Amino acid sequence: MAILVQKFGGTSVGSVERIKLVAKRIALSRSQGNDLVIVVSAMGNTTNDLTNLARSISKKPPQREMDMLLSTGEQVSIALLSIALNDLGISAKSMTGSQVGIVTESSHGKARILEIKTERITHLLNDDQVVVVAGFQGTSLGNSGTAEITTLGRGGSDTSAVALAAAINADACEIYTDVPGVLTTDPRIVPDAQLMREISCDEMLELASLGAAVLHPRAVEIARNYGVKLIVRSSWDNAPGTTLTSQINATKSLNGLELNKPVNGAELVDMQAVLGLSHIPDKPGIAADLFETLSEGGVNVDLIIQSTHEGNSNDITFTVSKEHLNKAKLLCNDLIKNLGGELSSQAEMTKLSIRGAGIMGRPGIAASLFETLSKAGINLRLIATSEVKVSCVIDSVMGAKALRAVSETFELKEKQIKINPTIIGKGEPEVRGVALDLEQTQVSVINVPDIPGIAASICKAFAEAGISLDTIIQSERKHKNVGRTISFTLNKNDRKDADQVLEKILKEWHGAYLKDGKAIARISAVGAGMPETLGTAGKMFRAIANAGINIEMIATSEIRTSCIVPEKDGKRALQVVHELFKLNQQIR
Ligand code: ADP
Ligand code: ASP
Ligand code: MG
């Protein structure tokens, strides 16, 4: 006997036959004495079909009207499922988001949930009803105080389900879908992907935001922040699926639900060194040679950044702990003797990071981190971004000042601040899963001034327009000795809006200009054991090079390594990396 929230995705309710099967499954769970809140998506391809319908009328339909249209998809499935349940003799009532009281922000198309009213649901549960709730939708109060229908963003029914589970304090939230659970990668691309029995919320957050569509990243955030037990299972059988684990003791109040403070810690790691190789040849295998050589020499590399390049050369920057600096320098010098290129290095560096859940999905967070540091006059030598952590490498003398400023900005308490924390991930796999993202596009801003605050201004302007940046890379190299290049990737759908944002800020930087990158794919490997394993990145770069694929950009963070490759090579790169880490071999 438990209170369960069960969510059924689009494929699981894709036809009348499937709706009847789902109803039978719910009836069985009900007969075992569970109190059930069911969340459903729109049937099959309905959301895409509705979107296409609108686009056949207008290239840019108003977002408010899109929400009005798309929310109807879920309204059809709740009614049909409820009809099917009642037909089986199960008392069930369907409810739209607004009937429940799922209150969201007003931003149409990507609204975050602020509050879920529980009275009506609790009342119905007490009345022995199964409650069938429309996923993906809510209502905002709108500017004039009148209710407006909103949607949460594609894939958002997962988020509705987990948020409901948090609000009613359910014993578990079960996500029923068309795969057996979370797999080592997308089985549509790698058919021998294996099921994971367990995955941490941090790992899942990374994978979900890097392209693993099986869970909406925001659903994972909520599960992590509010301690919801989250399980992903198949709609078609009774296998146990995947359980998400979290070390966070959920103490957050439900007030402001998804708007709760996303940053819950900061840390400083000193005794770091930065090495920069510039003007090295741009061909497959160079990054592999470099990082293999370093790992064979026993040098553990932390962050790696490879930026875009003009002509036929590349720049690679990476960090090591200071004790490994001399060894790393020796090895790099040997390498560039044969390859050509230049080596620079800086000791006395410190890594400052903020942690949390869903950091890059909220563009204002990275922007306010960079702004805080720039206001304190601190130059960012290197930036590494991810959903659970954003790090900046700065001069050590600035470390204490930076930490103070950041703690103030993000209102962190003393116990949330760590200095030289021990490496996490002992005994965890170096790579638990891999993901492919074909939705990103790459843009570079060339010849921007080399002064503190540039990354901050770019991120802030994007944040104000609600655009999330990813993989932000500042180049080593100066453009004709004047300015630097900052490259980043962003979602393809935001590309047009990004132009408008950049046009404004580029006017302020004389001589700076914008350049679109090639069509790209991003391949990422994620694993909690990555920080304490030597040579993960080198192995990954080698496997990609052996497949004859050139790596255009590299960006790592604590538990992930991402490579940007030409779009046409994305699937192949995913397959070789999956095989490399033997993810096709065992149940994990
Ligand atoms: P639903 O309609 O149930 O929400 P989705 O299509 O949103 O289902 O998500 C399930 C799909 O996610 C699977 O069919 C699979 O192709 C894809 N997928 C991508 N990455 C993964 C992964 N790592 N594990 C499982 N499925 C994945
Ligand atoms: N129906 C919505 C979509 O297709 C929400 C969901 O399925 O999670 O994106
Ligand atoms: Mg989904």
Coordinates of C-alpha atoms in Angstrom, one line a residue, residues 100-530:
V100 CA -5.4 20.5 -10.3
G101 CA -3.8 23.9 -9.7
I102 CA -0.4 23.4 -11.3
V103 CA 0.8 27.0 -11.0
T104 CA 3.7 28.0 -13.3
E105 CA 5.7 31.0 -14.4
S106 CA 4.2 33.0 -17.2
S107 CA 6.8 32.2 -19.9
H108 CA 4.9 30.3 -22.5
G109 CA 6.4 27.2 -24.0
K110 CA 8.9 26.6 -21.2
A111 CA 7.2 27.6 -17.9
R112 CA 8.7 26.3 -14.7
I113 CA 6.3 25.0 -12.0
L114 CA 5.9 27.4 -9.0
E115 CA 3.4 25.5 -6.9
I116 CA 1.0 22.5 -7.0
K117 CA -2.2 22.7 -5.1
T118 CA -2.9 19.4 -3.5
E119 CA -6.4 19.8 -2.1
R120 CA -8.4 18.5 -5.0
I121 CA -6.1 15.5 -5.6
T122 CA -6.1 14.6 -1.9
H123 CA -9.8 14.9 -1.8
L124 CA -10.2 12.5 -4.8
L125 CA -7.7 10.0 -3.4
N126 CA -9.5 10.0 -0.1
D127 CA -12.6 9.3 -2.1
D128 CA -11.0 6.2 -3.6
Q129 CA -10.6 7.6 -7.0
V130 CA -7.7 7.2 -9.4
V131 CA -6.7 10.8 -10.5
V132 CA -5.6 11.1 -14.1
V133 CA -3.7 14.4 -14.6
A134 CA -2.6 16.0 -17.9
G135 CA 1.1 16.3 -18.1
F136 CA 3.2 19.0 -19.7
Q137 CA 0.7 21.8 -18.7
G138 CA -0.1 24.3 -16.0
T139 CA -1.6 27.8 -15.6
S140 CA 0.1 31.0 -14.9
L141 CA -1.6 34.0 -13.4
G142 CA -0.7 36.0 -16.5
N143 CA 0.2 39.7 -16.4
S144 CA -3.2 40.9 -15.7
G145 CA -3.9 38.3 -13.0
T146 CA -6.1 36.2 -15.3
A147 CA -5.2 32.6 -15.7
E148 CA -3.3 31.5 -18.8
I149 CA -2.6 28.0 -20.0
T150 CA 1.2 27.3 -20.1
T151 CA 3.3 24.3 -21.2
L152 CA 6.5 23.2 -19.6
G153 CA 8.6 22.5 -22.7
R154 CA 8.9 19.4 -24.8
G155 CA 9.2 16.2 -22.8
G156 CA 7.7 18.1 -19.8
S157 CA 5.2 15.4 -18.7
D158 CA 8.1 13.8 -16.7
T159 CA 8.4 17.1 -14.9
S160 CA 4.7 17.3 -14.1
A161 CA 4.9 13.8 -12.7
V162 CA 7.9 14.3 -10.4
A163 CA 6.6 17.7 -9.2
L164 CA 3.2 16.1 -8.4
A165 CA 5.0 13.3 -6.5
A166 CA 7.0 15.9 -4.5
A167 CA 3.8 17.9 -3.8
I168 CA 1.7 15.0 -2.5
N169 CA 4.7 13.4 -0.8
A170 CA 4.3 10.2 -2.8
D171 CA 6.2 7.1 -2.0
A172 CA 7.6 6.9 -5.5
C173 CA 7.2 8.3 -9.0
E174 CA 7.3 5.7 -11.7
I175 CA 8.0 6.8 -15.3
Y176 CA 6.6 4.2 -17.7
T177 CA 8.0 4.4 -21.2
D178 CA 8.8 2.4 -24.3
V179 CA 12.3 1.2 -23.2
P180 CA 13.2 -1.0 -20.2
G181 CA 14.6 2.0 -18.2
V182 CA 17.6 4.2 -18.5
L183 CA 20.1 2.6 -20.9
T184 CA 23.8 3.2 -21.5
T185 CA 22.8 5.2 -24.5
D186 CA 19.9 5.7 -27.0
P187 CA 19.0 2.2 -28.2
R188 CA 17.7 3.7 -31.5
I189 CA 21.3 4.4 -32.4
V190 CA 23.1 1.7 -30.5
P191 CA 20.9 -1.4 -30.4
D192 CA 23.0 -3.2 -27.8
A193 CA 22.7 -0.5 -25.2
Q194 CA 22.3 -2.0 -21.8
L195 CA 19.9 -1.3 -19.0
M196 CA 21.3 0.4 -15.9
R197 CA 19.8 -0.8 -12.6
E198 CA 20.8 2.4 -10.9
I199 CA 22.2 5.8 -11.8
S200 CA 22.8 8.9 -9.6
C201 CA 20.7 12.0 -10.1
D202 CA 23.8 14.0 -10.9
E203 CA 24.8 11.6 -13.7
M204 CA 21.3 11.4 -15.0
L205 CA 21.0 15.2 -15.0
E206 CA 24.1 15.4 -17.2
L207 CA 23.0 12.7 -19.5
A208 CA 19.5 14.1 -19.8
S209 CA 20.7 17.6 -20.6
L210 CA 23.3 16.2 -23.1
G211 CA 20.7 14.4 -25.2
A212 CA 19.3 11.3 -23.4
A213 CA 15.7 12.0 -24.0
V214 CA 14.4 9.2 -21.7
L215 CA 13.9 11.8 -18.9
H216 CA 13.3 15.5 -18.9
P217 CA 16.3 17.1 -17.1
R218 CA 14.0 19.2 -15.0
A219 CA 12.2 16.1 -13.7
V220 CA 15.6 14.8 -12.4
E221 CA 16.3 18.2 -10.8
I222 CA 13.1 18.0 -8.8
A223 CA 13.7 14.4 -7.8
R224 CA 17.2 15.3 -6.6
N225 CA 16.1 18.5 -4.8
Y226 CA 13.1 17.1 -3.1
G227 CA 14.2 13.5 -2.5
V228 CA 11.5 11.9 -4.8
K229 CA 12.1 8.2 -5.4
L230 CA 12.2 8.1 -9.2
I231 CA 12.0 4.9 -11.2
V232 CA 12.0 4.5 -15.0
R233 CA 10.4 1.3 -16.3
S234 CA 8.9 -0.3 -19.3
S235 CA 5.1 0.0 -20.0
W236 CA 5.1 -3.4 -21.5
D237 CA 6.5 -5.7 -18.7
N238 CA 7.0 -6.0 -15.0
A239 CA 10.8 -5.7 -15.0
P240 CA 12.1 -3.4 -12.2
G241 CA 13.8 -0.8 -14.5
T242 CA 16.2 1.9 -13.3
T243 CA 16.2 3.6 -9.9
L244 CA 17.7 7.0 -9.6
T245 CA 19.8 7.6 -6.5
S246 CA 20.6 10.8 -4.7
Q247 CA 22.9 11.8 -1.8
I248 CA 21.0 14.9 -1.1
N249 CA 18.9 14.9 2.0
A250 CA 15.9 16.8 0.8
T251 CA 15.1 19.6 3.2
K252 CA 13.9 22.2 0.8
S253 CA 10.5 23.7 1.2
L254 CA 8.2 23.2 -1.7
N255 CA 7.7 27.0 -2.0
G256 CA 8.6 28.2 -5.4
L257 CA 9.1 24.5 -6.5
E258 CA 11.2 24.7 -9.6
L259 CA 12.4 28.2 -8.8
N260 CA 14.1 27.2 -5.6
K261 CA 17.7 28.2 -5.4
P262 CA 19.5 26.0 -7.9
V263 CA 23.0 26.6 -6.5
N264 CA 23.6 24.7 -3.3
G265 CA 27.4 24.8 -2.9
A266 CA 30.7 26.3 -3.9
E267 CA 34.1 24.9 -3.8
L268 CA 37.7 26.0 -4.2
V269 CA 40.5 23.7 -5.3
D270 CA 43.9 25.3 -5.1
M271 CA 47.4 24.2 -6.3
Q272 CA 46.2 24.0 -9.9
A273 CA 48.2 24.6 -13.1
V274 CA 47.0 25.5 -16.6
L275 CA 48.8 24.3 -19.7
G276 CA 48.0 25.7 -23.1
L277 CA 49.1 24.2 -26.4
S278 CA 48.4 26.5 -29.4
H279 CA 48.9 26.3 -33.1
I280 CA 49.0 22.5 -33.1
P281 CA 47.9 20.6 -36.2
D282 CA 44.1 20.1 -36.7
K283 CA 43.8 16.5 -37.6
P284 CA 42.4 13.3 -36.1
G285 CA 44.5 11.9 -33.4
I286 CA 46.3 14.9 -31.9
A287 CA 44.2 15.2 -28.8
A288 CA 44.4 11.4 -28.4
D289 CA 48.2 11.5 -28.6
L290 CA 48.5 14.3 -26.1
F291 CA 46.1 12.9 -23.5
E292 CA 47.4 9.3 -23.9
T293 CA 50.9 10.5 -23.4
L294 CA 49.9 12.4 -20.3
S295 CA 48.1 9.4 -18.8
E296 CA 50.9 7.0 -19.6
G297 CA 53.1 9.5 -17.7
G298 CA 50.8 9.3 -14.7
V299 CA 49.5 12.8 -15.1
N300 CA 45.8 13.1 -14.1
V301 CA 44.2 15.8 -16.2
D302 CA 41.2 17.7 -14.8
L303 CA 39.5 20.1 -17.2
I304 CA 40.1 20.0 -21.0
I305 CA 39.1 22.6 -23.5
Q306 CA 39.8 22.6 -27.2
S307 CA 38.6 25.6 -29.0
T308 CA 37.8 26.2 -32.7
H309 CA 40.6 27.4 -34.8
E310 CA 41.4 29.5 -37.8
G311 CA 43.0 27.7 -40.7
N312 CA 44.5 24.4 -40.0
S313 CA 45.5 24.6 -36.4
N314 CA 44.1 24.0 -32.9
D315 CA 44.5 25.2 -29.4
I316 CA 44.1 22.8 -26.4
T317 CA 44.1 24.0 -22.8
F318 CA 43.9 21.8 -19.8
T319 CA 44.5 21.8 -16.1
V320 CA 46.5 19.5 -13.8
S321 CA 47.4 19.7 -10.1
K322 CA 50.5 21.7 -9.5
E323 CA 52.6 18.6 -8.5
H324 CA 52.1 17.2 -12.1
L325 CA 53.0 20.5 -13.8
N326 CA 56.7 19.7 -14.5
K327 CA 56.0 16.2 -15.8
A328 CA 53.2 17.5 -18.0
K329 CA 55.4 20.3 -19.4
L330 CA 58.1 17.8 -20.3
L331 CA 55.7 15.5 -22.0
C332 CA 54.1 18.3 -23.9
N333 CA 57.4 19.7 -25.0
D334 CA 58.4 16.3 -26.4
L335 CA 55.2 16.2 -28.3
I336 CA 55.4 19.6 -29.9
K337 CA 59.0 19.0 -31.0
N338 CA 57.5 16.6 -33.6
L339 CA 54.1 18.3 -34.1
G340 CA 54.9 22.0 -34.0
G341 CA 53.0 24.5 -31.9
E342 CA 53.7 26.4 -28.8
L343 CA 53.3 25.6 -25.1
S344 CA 52.5 28.0 -22.3
S345 CA 51.8 27.3 -18.7
Q346 CA 50.8 28.9 -15.5
A347 CA 51.1 27.6 -12.0
E348 CA 49.5 29.3 -9.0
M349 CA 46.0 28.7 -10.4
T350 CA 42.8 27.9 -8.5
K351 CA 39.5 26.3 -9.6
L352 CA 36.4 27.9 -8.2
S353 CA 33.1 26.0 -8.8
I354 CA 29.5 26.3 -8.0
R355 CA 27.3 23.2 -7.8
G356 CA 23.7 22.4 -7.9
A357 CA 21.1 21.0 -10.2
G358 CA 20.1 22.4 -13.6
I359 CA 22.6 25.2 -13.6
M360 CA 23.1 25.6 -17.3
G361 CA 19.4 25.2 -17.9
R362 CA 18.9 28.4 -16.1
P363 CA 21.0 30.8 -18.1
G364 CA 21.0 33.5 -15.4
I365 CA 23.1 31.4 -13.0
A366 CA 26.3 31.2 -15.1
A367 CA 25.8 34.8 -16.1
S368 CA 25.6 35.9 -12.5
L369 CA 28.7 33.8 -11.5
F370 CA 30.8 35.5 -14.3
E371 CA 29.4 38.9 -13.5
T372 CA 30.2 38.5 -9.8
L373 CA 33.8 37.6 -10.6
S374 CA 34.2 40.3 -13.2
K375 CA 32.9 42.9 -10.7
A376 CA 35.5 41.7 -8.3
G377 CA 38.1 42.4 -11.0
I378 CA 38.9 38.7 -11.5
N379 CA 39.9 37.4 -14.9
L380 CA 38.6 34.0 -16.0
R381 CA 41.4 31.9 -17.4
L382 CA 39.2 28.9 -18.2
I383 CA 35.5 28.1 -18.0
A384 CA 33.9 24.6 -17.7
T385 CA 30.1 24.3 -17.7
S386 CA 27.7 21.5 -16.9
E387 CA 24.3 20.9 -15.4
V388 CA 25.6 20.1 -12.0
K389 CA 28.7 22.3 -11.8
V390 CA 30.2 25.5 -13.4
S391 CA 33.9 26.0 -12.8
C392 CA 36.3 28.9 -13.5
V393 CA 40.0 28.7 -13.3
I394 CA 41.5 32.0 -11.8
D395 CA 44.7 33.3 -10.3
S396 CA 45.3 31.8 -6.9
V397 CA 45.8 35.2 -5.2
M398 CA 42.1 35.9 -6.1
G399 CA 40.8 32.7 -4.7
A400 CA 39.6 33.9 -1.3
K401 CA 38.1 37.0 -2.7
A402 CA 36.3 35.1 -5.4
L403 CA 34.9 32.6 -2.9
R404 CA 33.6 35.4 -0.7
A405 CA 31.9 37.2 -3.6
V406 CA 30.3 34.0 -5.0
S407 CA 29.0 32.9 -1.5
E408 CA 27.4 36.3 -1.2
T409 CA 25.8 36.2 -4.7
F410 CA 24.4 32.8 -4.2
E411 CA 23.6 33.2 -0.5
L412 CA 25.6 30.2 0.6
K413 CA 26.0 29.2 4.2
E414 CA 29.4 28.2 5.6
K415 CA 28.6 24.5 5.5
Q416 CA 27.8 24.7 1.8
I417 CA 31.4 25.9 1.0
K418 CA 34.2 23.4 0.6
I419 CA 37.9 24.0 0.3
N420 CA 39.9 21.3 -1.5
P421 CA 37.2 18.7 -1.1
T422 CA 38.2 15.0 -1.6
I423 CA 37.6 13.6 -5.0
I424 CA 34.2 12.0 -5.3
G425 CA 33.3 8.8 -7.2
K426 CA 35.4 6.1 -5.6
G427 CA 34.3 2.7 -7.0
E428 CA 31.9 4.2 -9.5
P429 CA 32.3 3.5 -13.2
E430 CA 34.4 6.1 -15.2
V431 CA 31.7 6.1 -17.8
R432 CA 28.2 5.0 -17.0
G433 CA 26.5 6.2 -20.1
V434 CA 27.0 8.2 -23.3
A435 CA 24.7 10.6 -25.2
L436 CA 24.4 12.2 -28.5
D437 CA 23.0 15.7 -29.0
L438 CA 22.1 16.8 -32.5
E439 CA 20.2 19.9 -31.4
Q440 CA 23.2 22.1 -30.8
T441 CA 24.8 24.6 -33.1
Q442 CA 28.1 26.3 -32.7
V443 CA 28.8 30.1 -32.9
S444 CA 32.0 32.0 -32.3
V445 CA 32.5 35.7 -31.4
I446 CA 35.8 36.6 -32.9
N447 CA 38.2 39.4 -31.8
V448 CA 36.5 40.4 -28.6
P449 CA 38.5 42.5 -26.1
D450 CA 40.7 40.6 -23.7
I451 CA 39.5 42.2 -20.4
P452 CA 37.6 40.8 -17.4
G453 CA 33.8 40.7 -17.9
I454 CA 33.5 39.6 -21.5
A455 CA 32.1 36.2 -20.8
A456 CA 29.9 37.8 -18.2
S457 CA 28.4 40.3 -20.7
I458 CA 27.8 37.6 -23.3
C459 CA 26.1 35.3 -20.9
K460 CA 24.1 38.0 -19.3
A461 CA 22.7 39.2 -22.6
F462 CA 21.7 35.7 -23.5
A463 CA 20.2 35.1 -20.1
E464 CA 18.1 38.2 -20.4
A465 CA 16.7 36.8 -23.6
G466 CA 16.1 33.4 -21.9
I467 CA 18.7 31.6 -24.0
S468 CA 20.9 28.9 -22.4
L469 CA 24.5 28.7 -23.6
D470 CA 26.5 25.5 -23.4
T471 CA 30.1 24.6 -23.9
I472 CA 31.5 28.1 -23.5
I473 CA 35.2 28.2 -24.6
Q474 CA 37.5 31.1 -24.5
S475 CA 40.4 30.7 -26.9
E476 CA 44.1 30.8 -25.9
R477 CA 45.0 32.5 -29.0
K478 CA 44.7 36.2 -29.7
H479 CA 43.3 37.3 -33.0
K480 CA 46.1 39.2 -34.8
N481 CA 47.3 40.0 -31.2
V482 CA 44.2 42.1 -30.5
G483 CA 41.2 40.2 -29.2
R484 CA 40.2 36.7 -28.2
T485 CA 37.6 34.3 -29.6
I486 CA 34.8 33.0 -27.5
S487 CA 33.0 30.0 -28.9
F488 CA 29.8 28.4 -27.6
T489 CA 27.1 26.0 -28.5
L490 CA 23.4 26.7 -28.1
N491 CA 20.2 25.0 -29.1
K492 CA 19.4 25.3 -32.8
N493 CA 16.0 26.7 -32.0
D494 CA 17.6 29.7 -30.2
R495 CA 19.9 30.5 -33.1
K496 CA 17.7 33.3 -34.6
D497 CA 17.1 35.0 -31.2
A498 CA 20.8 34.7 -30.5
D499 CA 21.6 36.8 -33.6
Q500 CA 19.6 39.7 -32.2
V501 CA 21.2 39.5 -28.8
L502 CA 24.7 39.4 -30.3
E503 CA 24.2 42.1 -32.8
K504 CA 23.6 44.5 -29.9
I505 CA 26.6 43.6 -27.8
L506 CA 29.0 43.3 -30.8
K507 CA 28.4 47.0 -31.6
E508 CA 30.1 47.8 -28.3
W509 CA 33.3 45.9 -29.2
H510 CA 35.0 47.5 -32.2
G511 CA 36.2 44.9 -34.7
A512 CA 34.5 42.0 -33.1
Y513 CA 32.4 39.8 -35.4
L514 CA 30.3 36.7 -35.4
K515 CA 31.0 33.4 -37.2
D516 CA 28.8 30.4 -37.5
G517 CA 30.5 27.0 -37.0
K518 CA 29.8 23.9 -39.1
A519 CA 26.9 21.6 -38.5
I520 CA 27.9 19.7 -35.4
A521 CA 27.0 16.8 -33.1
R522 CA 28.0 16.6 -29.5
I523 CA 29.0 13.2 -28.0
S524 CA 29.3 13.1 -24.2
A525 CA 30.5 10.4 -21.8
V526 CA 29.3 10.7 -18.2
G527 CA 30.4 8.8 -15.1
A528 CA 30.8 9.5 -11.4
G529 CA 34.1 7.7 -11.3
M530 CA 35.6 9.9 -14.0

